[in-house]
CSV table of C-alpha atoms in Angstrom, one decimal:
chain,number,residue,atom,x,y,z
A,1,MET,CA,-20.2,-35.9,2.6
A,2,ARG,CA,-17.0,-33.5,3.3
A,3,ALA,CA,-17.4,-30.7,0.4
A,4,ALA,CA,-21.0,-30.0,1.5
A,5,ARG,CA,-19.1,-29.8,4.6
A,6,THR,CA,-16.7,-27.0,3.2
A,7,ASP,CA,-18.6,-25.4,1.5
A,8,ARG,CA,-20.7,-24.1,4.6
A,9,ARG,CA,-18.6,-23.1,6.2
A,10,SER,CA,-16.2,-21.5,3.4
A,11,PRO,CA,-16.6,-17.7,4.7
A,12,THR,CA,-16.2,-19.0,7.9
A,13,ALA,CA,-12.7,-20.9,6.4
A,14,SER,CA,-11.3,-18.5,4.5
A,15,SER,CA,-11.7,-15.7,6.6
A,16,ALA,CA,-9.6,-18.0,9.2
A,17,ALA,CA,-7.5,-19.5,6.4
A,18,SER,CA,-6.6,-15.6,6.0
A,19,ARG,CA,-6.1,-14.5,9.2
A,20,ALA,CA,-3.7,-17.3,9.8
A,21,ALA,CA,-1.6,-16.2,6.6
A,22,ARG,CA,-1.6,-12.5,8.2
A,23,LEU,CA,0.0,-13.9,11.5
A,24,ARG,CA,1.9,-16.0,9.9
A,25,ALA,CA,3.2,-12.5,8.1
A,26,VAL,CA,3.4,-10.7,11.1
A,27,HIS,CA,5.1,-13.2,13.6
A,28,PRO,CA,9.1,-13.0,12.0
A,29,MET,CA,8.5,-9.4,12.8
A,30,LEU,CA,8.1,-9.8,16.2
A,31,TRP,CA,10.5,-12.9,16.7
A,32,ALA,CA,12.9,-10.1,15.2
A,33,ALA,CA,11.9,-7.1,17.1
A,34,PHE,CA,12.8,-9.4,20.3
A,35,ALA,CA,16.1,-11.2,19.2
A,36,ALA,CA,17.1,-6.8,18.1
A,37,LEU,CA,15.9,-6.3,21.5
A,38,ALA,CA,17.9,-9.4,23.7
A,39,THR,CA,21.1,-8.8,21.3
A,40,GLY,CA,21.1,-5.7,22.3
A,41,ALA,CA,20.4,-5.5,25.9
A,42,VAL,CA,23.5,-8.1,26.3
A,43,LEU,CA,25.9,-5.9,24.2
A,44,CYS,CA,25.3,-2.8,26.2
A,45,VAL,CA,25.3,-5.1,29.3
A,46,ILE,CA,28.4,-6.4,28.3
A,47,GLY,CA,29.5,-3.2,27.4
A,48,TRP,CA,28.8,-2.1,30.7
A,49,TYR,CA,31.2,-4.5,32.5
A,50,GLY,CA,34.0,-3.2,29.7
A,51,ILE,CA,33.6,-0.2,31.0
A,52,SER,CA,32.9,-0.5,34.8
A,53,GLY,CA,36.8,-2.3,34.5
A,54,GLU,CA,38.8,0.6,33.3
A,55,ARG,CA,39.6,3.2,34.8
A,56,PHE,CA,40.8,5.8,31.9
A,57,ALA,CA,38.3,7.0,29.5
A,58,GLU,CA,40.3,6.2,26.4
A,59,ARG,CA,40.0,2.7,27.8
A,60,GLN,CA,36.7,2.6,27.4
A,61,LEU,CA,36.4,3.9,24.4
A,62,PRO,CA,36.8,0.9,22.9
A,63,TYR,CA,33.6,-0.7,24.8
A,64,LEU,CA,31.7,2.4,24.5
A,65,ALA,CA,32.7,1.5,20.1
A,66,SER,CA,31.9,-2.2,20.3
A,67,CYS,CA,29.3,-3.3,22.4
A,68,THR,CA,27.8,-0.1,23.6
A,69,VAL,CA,25.9,1.9,21.2
A,70,PRO,CA,25.1,-1.2,18.4
A,71,GLY,CA,23.6,-2.5,21.6
A,72,ALA,CA,21.7,1.0,22.2
A,73,ALA,CA,21.0,0.7,18.4
A,74,LEU,CA,19.9,-2.2,18.5
A,75,ILE,CA,17.5,-1.4,21.5
A,76,VAL,CA,16.1,1.0,19.6
A,77,ALA,CA,15.4,-1.4,16.2
A,78,GLY,CA,13.8,-3.8,18.0
A,79,ALA,CA,11.4,-1.4,19.9
A,80,VAL,CA,10.7,0.3,16.2
A,81,LEU,CA,9.9,-3.6,14.9
A,82,LEU,CA,7.8,-4.6,17.9
A,83,ALA,CA,6.1,-1.6,17.6
A,84,HIS,CA,5.4,-1.9,13.8
A,85,GLY,CA,4.8,-5.8,14.5
A,86,ARG,CA,2.0,-5.3,17.3
A,87,GLY,CA,0.6,-2.5,14.9
A,88,ALA,CA,0.2,-4.3,11.9
A,89,LEU,CA,-1.2,-7.7,14.5
A,90,ALA,CA,-3.7,-4.9,15.4
A,91,ALA,CA,-5.2,-4.0,11.7
A,92,ALA,CA,-5.3,-8.3,10.9
A,93,ARG,CA,-7.5,-8.3,13.9
A,94,VAL,CA,-9.0,-5.1,13.3
A,95,GLU,CA,-10.2,-6.5,9.5
A,96,GLU,CA,-11.1,-9.9,10.7
A,97,LEU,CA,-13.0,-8.0,13.2
A,98,TYR,CA,-14.7,-6.1,10.3
A,99,GLY,CA,-15.7,-9.0,8.1
A,100,LEU,CA,-17.1,-10.7,10.8
A,101,LEU,CA,-19.5,-7.9,11.0
A,102,VAL,CA,-20.0,-7.0,7.7
A,103,THR,CA,-20.5,-10.9,7.0
A,104,VAL,CA,-24.3,-11.8,7.0
A,105,GLU,CA,-25.2,-15.2,8.1
A,106,GLY,CA,-24.4,-18.7,5.1
A,107,GLN,CA,-23.2,-15.4,2.8
A,108,ASP,CA,-20.3,-14.3,1.9
A,109,PRO,CA,-19.7,-10.6,2.1
A,110,ALA,CA,-19.3,-10.3,-1.2
A,111,GLY,CA,-23.5,-11.3,-1.9
A,112,ALA,CA,-24.7,-9.5,1.2
A,113,ARG,CA,-23.2,-5.6,-0.2
A,114,ALA,CA,-24.5,-6.7,-3.9
A,115,GLU,CA,-27.4,-7.2,-1.3
A,116,ARG,CA,-27.7,-4.2,-0.2
A,117,ALA,CA,-27.0,-2.4,-2.8
A,118,ALA,CA,-30.0,-4.0,-4.8
A,119,ALA,CA,-31.9,-2.9,-1.9
A,120,PRO,CA,-33.9,0.6,-2.6
A,121,VAL,CA,-33.3,3.7,-0.8
A,122,ALA,CA,-36.6,5.3,-0.8
A,123,THR,CA,-40.1,4.3,-1.7
A,124,SER,CA,-42.1,6.7,-1.1
A,125,ASP,CA,-44.0,9.0,-4.7
A,126,ASP,CA,-44.6,11.8,-2.2
A,127,LEU,CA,-42.2,15.2,-4.3
A,128,LEU,CA,-39.9,17.0,-1.4
A,129,ILE,CA,-37.7,19.7,-2.3
A,130,VAL,CA,-35.8,22.1,0.1
A,131,PRO,CA,-36.5,25.9,-0.8
A,132,GLY,CA,-33.1,27.3,-2.9
A,133,GLY,CA,-32.6,24.2,-4.0
A,134,LYS,CA,-32.8,22.1,-7.8
A,135,LEU,CA,-32.9,19.0,-6.5
A,136,LEU,CA,-36.9,16.9,-6.3
A,137,HIS,CA,-36.7,14.0,-3.7
A,138,ARG,CA,-38.9,11.4,-2.5
A,139,ALA,CA,-40.1,12.1,0.8
A,140,ASP,CA,-38.6,9.3,2.4
A,141,CYS,CA,-34.6,10.5,0.9
A,142,PRO,CA,-32.4,10.2,3.4
A,143,LEU,CA,-31.2,13.8,2.3
A,144,VAL,CA,-34.3,15.6,2.9
A,145,SER,CA,-36.2,13.2,6.2
A,146,GLY,CA,-36.2,14.7,9.2
A,147,LYS,CA,-36.1,18.2,7.9
A,148,PRO,CA,-38.7,20.7,8.2
A,149,ASP,CA,-38.1,22.8,5.5
A,150,ALA,CA,-38.9,20.8,2.8
A,151,VAL,CA,-41.9,21.1,1.4
A,152,PRO,CA,-43.9,19.8,-1.8
A,153,PRO,CA,-42.6,21.6,-4.8
A,154,ASN,CA,-45.5,23.9,-6.9
A,155,ALA,CA,-46.6,22.9,-10.5
A,156,SER,CA,-44.6,25.7,-11.3
A,157,VAL,CA,-41.2,24.0,-10.4
A,158,LEU,CA,-42.4,21.0,-11.9
A,159,ARG,CA,-43.3,22.4,-15.3
A,160,ALA,CA,-40.3,24.1,-15.6
A,161,GLY,CA,-37.8,21.8,-14.9
A,162,ASP,CA,-35.4,23.8,-12.4
A,163,ALA,CA,-35.8,20.5,-10.2
A,164,ALA,CA,-33.9,17.4,-11.5
A,165,PRO,CA,-34.2,14.8,-9.9
A,166,CYS,CA,-32.5,13.0,-6.4
A,167,PRO,CA,-29.5,11.0,-7.8
A,168,ILE,CA,-30.2,9.1,-4.7
A,169,CYS,CA,-33.9,8.5,-4.0
A,170,ALA,CA,-34.2,9.0,-7.8
A,171,PRO,CA,-38.1,9.6,-7.6
A,172,PRO,CA,-39.8,9.4,-10.1
A,173,HIS,CA,-40.5,12.9,-12.5
A,174,THR,CA,-43.4,13.6,-14.8
A,175,PRO,CA,-44.4,17.2,-16.0
A,176,VAL,CA,-47.2,18.4,-15.1
A,177,ASP,CA,-49.5,19.4,-17.2
A,178,SER,CA,-50.8,23.4,-17.6
A,179,THR,CA,-54.5,22.2,-16.6
A,180,THR,CA,-53.4,21.3,-13.0
A,181,PRO,CA,-53.9,24.2,-10.3
A,182,GLU,CA,-50.6,25.7,-9.1
A,183,ALA,CA,-50.2,24.6,-5.3
C-alpha cells in the first residue's frame, strides 16, 4: 500500500526532494553572508569607537587598520555572498516552477517530452512551396502556415526534383509522371 502511494506521487516527491537539496545547498551560503555582514558591522563600530576616542591621526591609524578596513571588507564580501545566494535561491525556484509547468499530470517530465516528440507536426497531404524556396512543405507545416505567398508547386518543380522535402513536416514527395499536365 505504501509503495503504491509512493509510485503515485513519485514526480512530486522527487521534485520536492530535489528542491530541498537545492535549498540546503543555498542556505549555508546565506548564513555565511549574514555572518560576514554582522562581523563586518561589529568591526566597523569598534573601529569607529576607537577612532572617536583618539585626538591625533597617528593614534587613529591602528583602529582604522585593524578594525574598520577589515570590517568594510567583510561587509562587501557578505553583500556579494548574499547576492549570489539569493540568485541561486531564485534560480532554484525558477527550476522548480519550470518542472511544475512541463509536468503532465500523472506523468514524469521525460515521458511527456517523449509523447510530444512522437506527435506529428503536420498531417496534410497538400503540398506548398514558397516562391524561390527549395523545400516542399505540407499545407499545415508551421514554416508556411499563415504565409500568403506559399503556393502549390507546379509539376515541373516536382518532376525535376528541384525541391527537397521539408525536414520539419516531412511531406510525401512522389515524383509526378510526365503525362500529368503542369499546373
